[in-house]
């Protein structure tokens, strides 16, 4: 790690260094559950990404990504939402920085039940209403808008990995969805 | 209280009965602090109503009102916001029903520091982003959009009554405003 | 309703008046989910009351009760916890008055999914750690301490009425339980 | 940074590597505001540490520290509380992992108003009741228990650095203290 030599992008990590850092430090993440609301604010639909891992296995996920050095949480949230849902999705970032939960992903089975093979990630999770046109990111096959009931169905819950099905259930509890 | 005779509006109270109920039961209230946000979700402005009490004394306040029998909290929030800010204010009701605080107003000085001469009110308080055109309600003289710094100034804090200056300070703490 | 004649208990309602008020005004309630924690604060057990309704039907429930006129939320919470769990249960009331959710019970099926035949209740719900000796209230048959997994099981979920199973699921999501 | 050679403490960073990482990645922190409560849960006292920086300048602070690789937030919270307040302080870790706010410290003046010369830290802040005997950590001169009013006084607010006075004000707003 040649951090003492000049760096075109000081303050950020190259891929190799990031790989190492991920084995030494918890990474700060943000996650967003995109939702559509009716005029009273009730959540009518939840946006889930459908994508594939390196082994070609399909799974559902939510907007998720790392917070960079010197980046605010809000800037990271907006960046990842626009990367995953497109720049026309019109997210309404919450007025408060308090997440609805903090998810702790570990690189092995742990007491939290949340797993991320690559790293230890501490993830601040938000419910984010979007009112614009959304399109899935390039490496996502699909963006599906499902009703809260559909999201809680065994079929859909079985398509999450790493414990994200639980995260989405927590989000629905937080918004007061009462199945 | 002639509640056993037919009533054109069953389930609601007339003025005399409401006056009595207010001396016997805690009333359920909602309060909304209207805010404007920038594209990252930071609150740039807080909307305060400027009005007068029966003695002609001017004071600042926020959107506030009672939850009716059989009315949901969301319906009450939207009704009072539209009554106070107009029907074009485009409020973004929060996805979660959890308030940022619960304010307890008592008809006499109490440990909560919040006072309402008329009643014991348990008030669920929300920060509500509005993106449309707002106009103050008929009995309000003015709707002012102030910066968080202005809201916290001694001048403005001195214009609240009943402890609502504290409620607004709590709202600013909740959104992470760090004066 | 003879509220204008002298009353030995001014400010409170007699049974008949309370019956009427329940048909005209939303009632303020508090609910507490008692929990036991390990030394790191993880919830290891949830306390559920087992009781019977007037028809002799058994069901599970949590600590629940009305907030009286001029009573603070904290005083009501403590009163109902001690009434239902005994005076030696040593509850640790939360430092913040913000509930984990607000449950809205209506006297008929509604969009909230929560039902209370007697009234419209707006209920502030809290997770309350208890560290002392608990004993069920007189009209409760049993106080059971169940693991979060047991609480989420279909068997136990089937023993709640009025939507309280959902409330308990929301509480478990709030504490980050990731079954 | 010799992360590719064997390491007696794999997964953790030595001082030099940590110094570099702090210039490249946001660090995950936890902060705890210790409080004492009365029997109803009202906060009666806030615990503040009084310490000195490398230049001999005195300042007040709260419990604060880094989350280590593979360490849960709860384990980090307990470790730092016991380090700063002693092992007999009997902290009551909150049942929920959701912090009352997320504080973002940057190594230069920023929009958050919070500054940490050494690093970019994303800090999860909790109010933690303690019921045991507390003694300040070795490098702290004093642990003071102040009333909420005292904490908000200009004198005490002037003794914080890096924006932590604001963090403590946010904590008091969160618990509903209404000065």
XYZ file of C-alpha atoms in Angstrom:
716
model
C 0.000 0.000 0.000
C 1.918 2.982 -1.300
C -0.001 5.627 0.493
C 3.052 7.763 1.062
C 3.723 8.343 -2.642
C 1.684 10.889 -4.546
C -1.769 9.664 -5.425
C -3.970 11.076 -8.188
C -6.956 10.540 -5.923
C -5.661 11.270 -2.437
C -7.912 10.131 0.290
C -9.394 7.280 -1.657
C -8.219 3.700 -1.945
C -7.242 1.730 -5.002
C -8.758 -1.703 -5.510
C -5.928 -3.671 -3.905
C -5.768 -1.436 -0.869
C -9.524 -1.495 -0.521
C -9.381 -5.286 -0.634
C -6.936 -5.257 2.255
C -8.755 -2.605 4.243
C -11.871 -4.737 4.007
C -10.019 -7.413 5.931
C -8.957 -5.000 8.675
C -11.630 -2.377 9.295
C -15.405 -2.184 9.383
C -16.697 -0.416 6.284
C -19.403 2.262 6.507
C -22.363 1.475 4.272
C -25.728 2.988 3.506
C -28.771 1.067 2.351
C -32.010 2.438 0.984
C -35.366 0.698 0.663
C -37.135 2.650 -2.090
C -40.874 2.991 -1.580
C -43.875 4.596 -3.230
C -46.457 6.271 -1.010
C -50.084 7.228 -1.432
C -51.265 10.751 -0.620
C -51.541 9.938 3.099
C -48.002 8.618 3.223
C -48.919 4.929 3.437
C -46.379 2.799 1.586
C -48.055 1.105 -1.356
C -45.031 -0.397 -3.100
C -41.467 -1.397 -2.263
C -38.764 -1.319 -4.937
C -36.519 -4.388 -5.095
C -33.589 -4.951 -7.436
C -33.183 -8.346 -9.071
C -29.621 -9.162 -9.945
C -27.094 -12.001 -10.203
C -23.921 -12.813 -8.313
C -20.633 -13.949 -9.888
C -21.843 -17.526 -9.950
C -24.921 -16.603 -11.914
C -27.216 -17.058 -8.978
C -30.145 -14.630 -9.005
C -31.240 -12.760 -5.918
C -33.179 -9.724 -4.768
C -31.559 -6.800 -3.076
C -31.987 -3.154 -2.153
C -29.931 -0.046 -2.866
C -26.642 -0.451 -1.046
C -23.133 0.978 -1.168
C -20.091 2.260 0.620
C -19.606 5.720 2.125
C -16.378 7.193 0.766
C -13.755 9.109 2.674
C -14.935 12.693 3.191
C -18.375 11.859 1.808
C -21.433 12.687 3.887
C -24.034 9.997 4.504
C -26.571 12.025 2.540
C -24.236 12.346 -0.444
C -23.537 8.612 -0.354
C -27.246 7.804 -0.124
C -28.092 10.011 -3.076
C -25.157 8.688 -5.124
C -26.111 5.052 -4.616
C -29.818 5.682 -5.173
C -29.122 7.460 -8.453
C -26.638 4.775 -9.501
C -29.154 1.984 -8.841
C -32.448 3.657 -9.765
C -31.367 6.269 -12.279
C -31.068 10.020 -12.065
C -34.768 10.676 -12.651
C -36.110 8.718 -9.660
C -36.612 11.856 -7.501
C -35.763 10.438 -4.090
C -37.026 12.274 -1.011
C -34.142 11.912 1.396
C -35.372 11.871 5.000
C -34.991 15.077 7.039
C -33.306 13.139 9.853
C -29.976 11.282 9.583
C -31.204 8.631 12.038
C -31.584 5.311 10.192
C -34.499 2.997 10.923
C -31.924 0.377 11.844
C -28.207 -0.282 11.772
C -27.389 -3.545 10.027
C -24.122 -5.281 10.866
C -22.825 -7.625 8.176
C -19.966 -9.950 9.052
C -17.769 -12.093 6.785
C -18.958 -15.236 8.557
C -22.107 -16.386 10.346
C -22.579 -14.202 13.416
C -25.071 -13.257 16.089
C -26.526 -10.619 13.801
C -27.564 -13.186 11.184
C -26.363 -10.841 8.430
C -23.519 -11.966 6.193
C -21.260 -10.288 3.646
C -18.461 -12.515 2.356
C -16.240 -9.609 1.448
C -16.184 -7.577 4.619
C -17.465 -6.362 7.957
C -19.943 -3.647 7.042
C -21.868 -1.343 9.373
C -24.825 -0.231 7.336
C -27.184 2.646 8.028
C -30.555 1.717 6.539
C -33.209 4.192 5.384
C -36.663 4.019 3.849
C -36.608 6.454 0.917
C -39.760 7.519 -0.922
C -39.193 8.013 -4.648
C -41.684 9.819 -6.829
C -40.003 9.859 -10.243
C -39.211 7.422 -13.025
C -36.907 4.634 -11.921
C -34.850 2.340 -14.084
C -32.618 -0.428 -12.777
C -28.864 -0.037 -12.891
C -26.976 -1.684 -15.688
C -25.947 -4.795 -13.771
C -29.426 -5.298 -12.352
C -31.832 -7.303 -14.449
C -34.932 -5.733 -13.094
C -36.431 -3.293 -10.650
C -39.720 -4.658 -9.294
C -42.331 -2.716 -7.393
C -44.037 -5.107 -5.016
C -46.776 -4.590 -2.459
C -45.758 -4.947 1.190
C -47.719 -8.217 1.272
C -45.782 -9.576 -1.695
C -42.472 -8.563 -0.109
C -43.361 -10.560 3.001
C -44.413 -13.662 1.030
C -42.262 -16.766 1.434
C -41.456 -16.733 -2.282
C -39.947 -13.268 -2.273
C -38.314 -13.674 1.137
C -36.568 -16.756 -0.242
C -34.924 -14.700 -2.977
C -32.857 -12.496 -0.685
C -29.328 -13.394 0.438
C -27.160 -12.399 3.373
C -30.106 -11.545 5.582
C -31.521 -8.682 3.509
C -34.979 -10.244 3.651
C -34.904 -9.508 7.357
C -33.782 -5.923 6.707
C -36.778 -5.392 4.443
C -39.110 -6.935 7.036
C -37.680 -4.512 9.612
C -38.364 -1.636 7.220
C -41.988 -2.722 6.843
C -42.376 -2.961 10.625
C -40.860 0.495 10.964
C -43.380 2.039 8.581
C -46.181 0.425 10.553
C -47.238 -2.101 7.942
C -49.541 -4.493 9.704
C -49.829 -7.398 7.297
C -74.114 15.809 27.321
C -76.948 14.260 25.373
C -74.992 11.506 23.786
C -77.838 9.050 23.992
C -80.145 11.049 21.719
C -79.761 10.819 17.961
C -76.904 12.894 16.649
C -76.491 14.076 13.029
C -72.778 13.474 13.384
C -72.570 10.380 15.550
C -69.174 9.715 16.983
C -68.187 13.370 17.125
C -68.678 15.872 19.898
C -70.483 19.189 19.871
C -68.741 22.246 21.282
C -70.172 21.987 24.807
C -69.404 18.304 25.098
C -65.919 18.807 23.727
C -65.381 21.522 26.319
C -66.306 19.057 29.054
C -64.320 16.172 27.607
C -61.272 18.397 27.573
C -61.584 18.597 31.352
C -61.766 14.827 31.749
C -59.648 13.056 29.167
C -56.312 13.570 27.441
C -56.865 14.690 23.854
C -54.886 13.152 20.970
C -53.103 15.807 18.911
C -50.749 15.889 15.956
C -48.223 18.604 15.284
C -46.218 19.180 12.131
C -43.093 21.257 11.682
C -43.104 22.115 7.973
C -39.638 22.222 6.390
C -38.021 22.792 3.038
C -35.088 20.588 2.055
C -32.244 20.865 -0.420
C -31.523 18.052 -2.874
C -29.508 16.133 -0.267
C -32.326 16.321 2.263
C -30.731 18.939 4.513
C -33.371 21.214 5.985
C -32.852 24.749 4.698
C -35.996 26.417 6.029
C -38.583 25.890 8.747
C -42.134 27.172 8.328
C -43.604 29.002 11.299
C -47.087 30.462 11.595
C -47.508 33.900 13.144
C -50.870 34.429 14.755
C -52.670 36.124 17.653
C -54.476 34.792 20.699
C -57.847 36.036 21.998
C -56.123 38.846 23.892
C -54.445 40.131 20.757
C -51.043 38.854 21.762
C -48.951 37.704 18.805
C -47.012 34.481 18.855
C -45.389 31.919 16.613
C -46.635 28.382 16.295
C -46.549 25.263 14.140
C -49.246 23.180 12.497
C -51.292 21.605 15.265
C -54.687 20.026 15.734
C -56.844 17.326 17.230
C -57.273 13.767 15.950
C -60.976 13.065 15.546
C -62.827 9.909 16.509
C -62.230 7.248 13.834
C -59.653 9.433 12.088
C -56.212 7.997 11.411
C -53.145 9.945 12.479
C -52.155 10.353 8.835
C -55.564 11.742 7.890
C -55.440 14.172 10.819
C -51.909 15.268 9.880
C -52.875 15.906 6.264
C -56.096 17.703 7.259
C -54.351 20.086 9.641
C -51.433 20.720 7.272
C -53.814 21.590 4.441
C -55.939 23.735 6.755
C -52.919 25.718 7.954
C -50.725 25.787 4.832
C -53.271 25.481 2.043
C -54.147 22.640 -0.268
C -51.258 23.281 -2.675
C -48.425 22.831 -0.165
C -47.640 19.254 -1.279
C -46.636 17.741 2.046
C -44.533 14.578 2.033
C -45.953 12.626 4.941
C -43.284 10.432 6.535
C -43.344 6.706 5.699
C -43.239 5.822 9.406
C -45.944 6.681 11.975
C -43.306 7.094 14.691
C -43.146 10.766 15.735
C -39.818 12.446 16.465
C -41.193 13.174 19.922
C -44.376 12.994 21.950
C -45.230 16.332 23.521
C -47.414 16.361 26.622
C -49.300 19.613 27.225
C -50.993 20.113 30.580
C -53.496 22.770 31.676
C -51.071 24.000 34.357
C -47.304 24.164 34.810
C -45.969 20.596 34.919
C -42.803 18.563 34.737
C -43.019 18.561 30.961
C -42.748 22.357 30.723
C -45.447 22.356 28.036
C -48.706 24.152 28.752
C -52.128 24.295 27.088
C -54.723 26.226 29.074
C -57.627 24.382 27.514
C -56.688 20.764 28.008
C -54.344 17.860 28.570
C -53.060 17.045 25.091
C -50.795 14.191 24.040
C -49.290 15.358 20.798
C -47.444 13.303 18.204
C -44.948 15.625 16.503
C -43.588 15.162 12.981
C -41.180 16.987 10.688
C -42.964 17.266 7.341
C -41.187 18.374 4.151
C -43.403 20.466 1.888
C -42.508 21.174 -1.709
C -45.456 23.187 -2.988
C -46.891 26.659 -2.599
C -47.922 27.432 0.954
C -50.249 30.135 2.178
C -51.104 30.763 5.795
C -54.517 29.835 7.114
C -57.133 32.548 7.436
C -56.606 33.255 11.116
C -52.821 33.314 10.787
C -51.235 36.602 9.882
C -48.196 35.156 8.246
C -46.288 32.025 7.348
C -42.550 32.674 7.652
C -39.799 30.491 6.290
C -36.815 30.866 8.586
C -33.389 29.270 8.513
C -32.630 26.817 11.349
C -30.242 29.427 12.783
C -32.980 32.050 12.819
C -35.396 29.631 14.494
C -32.886 29.073 17.295
C -32.233 32.792 17.811
C -33.362 34.295 21.113
C -35.691 36.684 19.265
C -37.667 33.957 17.558
C -37.554 31.599 20.533
C -39.110 34.397 22.604
C -42.118 34.512 20.292
C -43.369 31.010 21.037
C -45.810 30.212 23.829
C -46.638 27.093 25.821
C -43.247 25.523 25.247
C -43.429 25.182 21.456
C -40.027 26.840 21.095
C -38.633 23.757 22.790
C -40.581 21.484 20.441
C -39.031 23.216 17.447
C -35.560 22.953 19.002
C -36.158 19.236 19.481
C -37.147 18.977 15.811
C -33.907 20.666 14.759
C -31.889 18.329 16.968
C -33.711 15.377 15.457
C -32.822 16.383 11.905
C -29.189 16.704 12.940
C -28.929 20.458 12.691
C -25.678 21.368 14.384
C -25.936 25.128 14.742
C -73.317 12.862 31.951
C -73.514 15.126 34.964
C -70.185 16.791 34.573
C -71.447 20.125 35.800
C -72.393 18.838 39.267
C -69.743 18.370 41.910
C -67.699 15.241 41.447
C -65.669 13.467 44.137
C -63.028 12.716 41.550
C -63.026 15.786 39.312
C -61.159 15.351 36.100
C -61.813 11.643 35.836
C -64.724 9.848 34.298
C -67.151 7.415 35.855
C -67.837 4.139 34.050
C -70.915 5.318 32.179
C -69.276 8.509 31.009
C -66.154 6.639 29.982
C -68.319 4.270 27.974
C -69.796 7.226 26.128
C -66.486 9.023 25.665
C -65.111 5.878 24.075
C -67.723 6.272 21.377
C -66.798 9.894 20.716
C -63.074 10.450 21.195
C -59.847 8.590 20.541
C -58.401 7.285 23.808
C -54.696 7.636 24.622
C -53.076 4.313 25.455
C -49.630 3.033 26.287
C -48.375 -0.463 25.597
C -45.210 -2.085 26.884
C -43.440 -5.164 25.556
C -41.453 -6.422 28.549
C -38.086 -7.930 27.637
C -35.067 -9.444 29.308
C -31.624 -8.527 27.969
C -28.185 -10.096 28.190
C -25.190 -8.043 29.288
C -24.721 -6.625 25.772
C -28.319 -5.492 25.586
C -29.495 -8.205 23.182
C -33.059 -9.230 23.950
C -33.135 -12.850 25.079
C -36.762 -13.126 26.191
C -40.074 -11.405 25.620
C -42.766 -11.400 28.304
C -46.278 -12.222 27.141
C -49.429 -12.317 29.244
C -51.882 -15.160 28.736
C -55.430 -14.265 29.643
C -59.070 -14.850 28.727
C -61.782 -12.602 27.317
C -65.389 -12.438 28.560
C -66.326 -15.398 26.365
C -63.631 -17.550 27.938
C -61.437 -17.423 24.880
C -57.742 -17.469 25.721
C -55.271 -15.155 24.072
C -51.841 -13.628 24.497
C -51.289 -9.950 25.058
C -48.813 -7.363 26.290
C -48.973 -4.698 28.971
C -51.569 -2.165 27.893
C -53.695 0.553 29.426
C -55.212 3.990 29.267
C -53.478 7.284 30.063
C -55.595 9.189 32.578
C -56.383 12.884 32.584
C -53.369 14.816 33.941
C -51.253 11.645 33.984
C -47.896 11.684 32.197
C -47.084 8.941 29.723
C -44.277 7.759 31.985
C -46.572 7.553 34.997
C -49.138 5.617 32.963
C -46.472 3.248 31.646
C -45.135 2.527 35.112
C -48.633 2.125 36.567
C -49.713 -0.403 33.951
C -46.416 -2.304 34.079
C -46.646 -2.646 37.841
C -50.311 -3.577 37.624
C -49.628 -6.332 35.084
C -46.190 -7.566 36.160
C -46.141 -6.747 39.857
C -44.337 -4.094 41.836
C -41.045 -5.993 41.994
C -40.443 -6.266 38.234
C -37.942 -3.352 38.165
C -38.771 -1.881 34.765
C -36.182 0.331 33.077
C -38.306 3.001 31.456
C -36.645 4.320 28.296
C -34.868 7.687 28.506
C -36.780 8.933 25.455
C -40.567 9.398 25.245
C -40.537 8.434 21.560
C -42.346 5.105 21.135
C -41.058 2.477 18.700
C -44.396 2.725 16.963
C -47.837 4.263 17.334
C -50.579 1.659 17.064
C -54.043 2.777 16.015
C -56.871 0.492 17.118
C -60.309 1.046 15.627
C -63.677 -0.405 16.657
C -64.066 -2.067 13.238
C -61.750 -3.463 10.570
C -59.628 -0.597 9.230
C -56.585 0.159 7.154
C -54.389 -0.243 10.213
C -55.377 -3.880 10.697
C -55.632 -3.303 14.461
C -58.996 -3.737 16.147
C -60.426 -2.891 19.572
C -64.152 -3.522 19.871
C -64.605 -0.995 22.650
C -62.975 2.101 21.238
C -60.661 4.046 18.976
C -57.313 3.912 20.788
C -54.071 5.649 19.837
C -51.409 3.625 21.566
C -47.796 4.559 22.183
C -45.789 1.334 22.254
C -42.487 0.840 24.077
C -40.014 -1.975 24.590
C -39.291 -2.043 28.332
C -36.464 -4.094 29.846
C -37.346 -5.543 33.231
C -34.736 -6.988 35.558
C -36.725 -7.983 38.644
C -39.193 -10.640 39.656
C -42.390 -10.552 37.635
C -45.712 -12.106 38.470
C -48.790 -11.933 36.273
C -51.686 -9.729 37.261
C -54.641 -11.314 38.948
C -56.813 -11.676 35.865
C -53.945 -13.072 33.799
C -53.422 -16.802 33.933
C -49.775 -16.717 33.130
C -46.788 -14.597 32.256
C -44.558 -16.458 29.800
C -41.017 -15.564 28.865
C -40.456 -16.673 25.290
C -37.445 -16.372 23.023
C -37.810 -14.012 20.050
C -37.926 -17.078 17.781
C -40.789 -18.559 19.783
C -42.679 -15.264 19.669
C -42.455 -15.260 15.893
C -43.605 -18.864 15.548
C -46.967 -19.459 13.877
C -48.299 -21.086 17.042
C -47.695 -18.093 19.251
C -48.634 -15.570 16.573
C -51.970 -17.364 16.289
C -52.728 -16.712 19.947
C -52.844 -12.926 19.708
C -56.021 -10.991 18.957
C -56.743 -7.546 17.537
C -53.443 -7.357 15.685
C -51.119 -7.451 18.706
C -49.067 -10.214 17.093
C -48.068 -7.638 14.509
C -47.190 -5.132 17.236
C -44.854 -7.664 18.829
C -43.275 -8.431 15.427
C -42.691 -4.702 14.969
C -41.025 -4.587 18.395
C -38.685 -7.413 17.417
C -37.805 -5.666 14.155
C -37.142 -2.477 16.086
C -34.667 -4.169 18.407
C -32.872 -5.603 15.406
C -33.829 -9.216 15.913
C -32.854 -10.971 12.728
C -34.441 -14.378 13.137
C 1.536 -1.092 5.168
C 2.668 -4.691 5.307
C -0.726 -6.273 5.335
C 0.365 -9.133 3.112
C 2.963 -10.487 5.570
C 1.858 -12.571 8.545
C 0.412 -10.545 11.365
C 0.182 -11.637 15.009
C -3.172 -9.904 15.232
C -4.742 -10.566 11.831
C -7.729 -8.460 11.098
C -6.586 -5.555 13.195
C -4.328 -2.664 12.272
C -1.040 -1.562 13.794
C -0.616 2.093 14.703
C 1.065 3.138 11.444
C -1.498 1.376 9.301
C -4.334 2.807 11.338
C -2.852 6.258 10.848
C -2.923 5.736 7.100
C -6.368 4.154 7.045
C -7.679 7.177 8.874
C -6.642 9.251 5.872
C -8.434 6.986 3.430
C -11.594 5.560 4.946
C -14.375 6.707 7.241
C -13.985 5.116 10.664
C -16.950 3.608 12.506
C -17.379 5.075 15.981
C -19.811 4.741 18.845
C -20.566 7.446 21.377
C -22.484 7.109 24.617
C -24.043 9.856 26.728
C -24.262 8.321 30.202
C -27.332 9.367 32.170
C -28.979 8.718 35.493
C -32.764 8.356 35.582
C -35.399 8.652 38.277
C -37.949 5.893 38.818
C -40.164 7.215 36.010
C -37.290 7.234 33.544
C -36.789 11.003 33.493
C -33.109 11.867 33.089
C -31.876 13.653 36.200
C -28.145 13.775 35.459
C -25.798 13.567 32.494
C -22.269 12.235 32.905
C -19.524 14.265 31.247
C -15.813 13.488 31.177
C -13.353 16.305 31.778
C -9.997 15.720 30.141
C -7.079 17.448 28.412
C -5.745 17.332 24.872
C -2.049 17.031 23.890
C -1.627 20.790 24.242
C -2.884 20.753 27.812
C -6.186 22.336 26.909
C -9.060 21.083 29.040
C -12.371 20.130 27.560
C -15.502 18.111 28.263
C -16.442 15.043 26.297
C -18.573 11.917 26.316
C -17.773 8.225 25.990
C -16.442 7.680 22.490
C -14.392 5.121 20.595
C -13.788 3.096 17.490
C -15.589 -0.092 16.459
C -12.982 -2.766 15.705
C -12.977 -5.207 12.833
C -15.388 -8.068 13.617
C -16.647 -6.276 16.727
C -20.391 -5.726 17.113
C -21.665 -2.238 17.899
C -22.933 -3.481 21.254
C -19.557 -4.973 22.165
C -17.825 -1.728 21.180
C -20.306 0.339 23.202
C -19.828 -1.797 26.304
C -16.035 -1.838 25.905
C -15.758 1.941 25.629
C -18.242 2.580 28.441
C -16.338 0.270 30.785
C -13.022 1.787 29.700
C -14.237 5.336 30.403
C -16.559 4.804 33.372
C -15.135 1.681 34.998
C -16.358 -1.879 35.115
C -18.836 -1.263 37.949
C -20.952 1.378 36.199
C -23.723 -1.089 35.248
C -24.761 0.355 31.889
C -28.195 -0.528 30.521
C -27.530 -0.900 26.808
C -30.608 0.035 24.789
C -32.717 -2.826 23.378
C -32.606 -1.253 19.894
C -29.452 -0.728 17.813
C -30.897 2.470 16.330
C -28.871 5.453 17.569
C -30.572 8.710 18.524
C -28.423 10.368 15.877
C -25.528 9.680 13.547
C -22.738 12.217 13.991
C -20.349 12.798 11.094
C -16.954 14.178 12.080
C -14.675 15.454 9.328
C -10.975 16.405 9.472
C -11.809 19.991 8.437
C -14.746 22.368 8.853
C -17.731 20.875 7.032
C -21.467 21.192 6.614
C -21.985 18.965 9.629
C -20.221 21.380 11.973
C -18.490 18.432 13.659
C -14.701 18.218 13.482
C -12.127 15.531 14.280
C -8.591 16.476 13.258
C -7.467 12.875 12.948
C -10.091 11.375 10.732
C -13.476 11.118 9.083
C -15.614 9.342 11.683
C -19.206 8.166 11.353
C -20.421 7.905 14.902
C -23.519 6.137 16.198
C -24.635 7.992 19.323
C -26.657 6.460 22.168
C -28.084 7.630 25.477
C -27.075 4.971 28.020
C -28.527 4.845 31.547
C -25.994 3.715 34.145
C -27.015 2.653 37.608
C -23.729 1.610 39.233
C -20.619 3.259 40.583
C -18.702 5.181 37.943
C -15.108 6.315 38.048
C -13.410 8.272 35.308
C -10.849 6.598 33.082
C -7.191 7.107 33.858
C -6.581 9.890 31.352
C -9.722 11.755 32.371
C -9.408 14.181 35.244
C -12.989 13.981 36.302
C -16.403 12.527 35.648
C -19.086 15.114 36.451
C -22.774 14.449 36.834
C -24.622 17.571 35.743
C -28.309 18.352 35.536
C -29.723 18.795 32.023
C -30.029 22.526 32.755
C -26.354 22.740 33.677
C -25.355 20.841 30.523
C -27.207 23.402 28.420
C -25.655 26.405 30.208
C -23.318 28.583 28.166
C -20.465 27.815 30.554
C -20.605 24.075 30.045
C -21.422 24.307 26.347
C -18.270 26.404 25.953
C -16.140 23.568 27.317
C -16.861 21.089 24.539
C -14.751 20.837 21.379
C -15.367 19.540 17.878
C -19.119 20.038 18.089
C -19.835 17.608 20.928
C -21.825 20.281 22.784
C -24.323 20.035 19.963
C -24.368 16.233 20.209
C -25.264 16.489 23.886
C -27.985 19.055 23.123
C -29.402 16.641 20.549
C -29.391 13.904 23.189
C -31.349 16.123 25.587
C -33.858 16.962 22.866
C -34.213 13.267 22.094
C -35.061 12.402 25.689
C -37.685 15.130 25.697
C -35.942 17.516 28.063
C -37.804 20.763 27.822
C -35.526 23.226 29.557
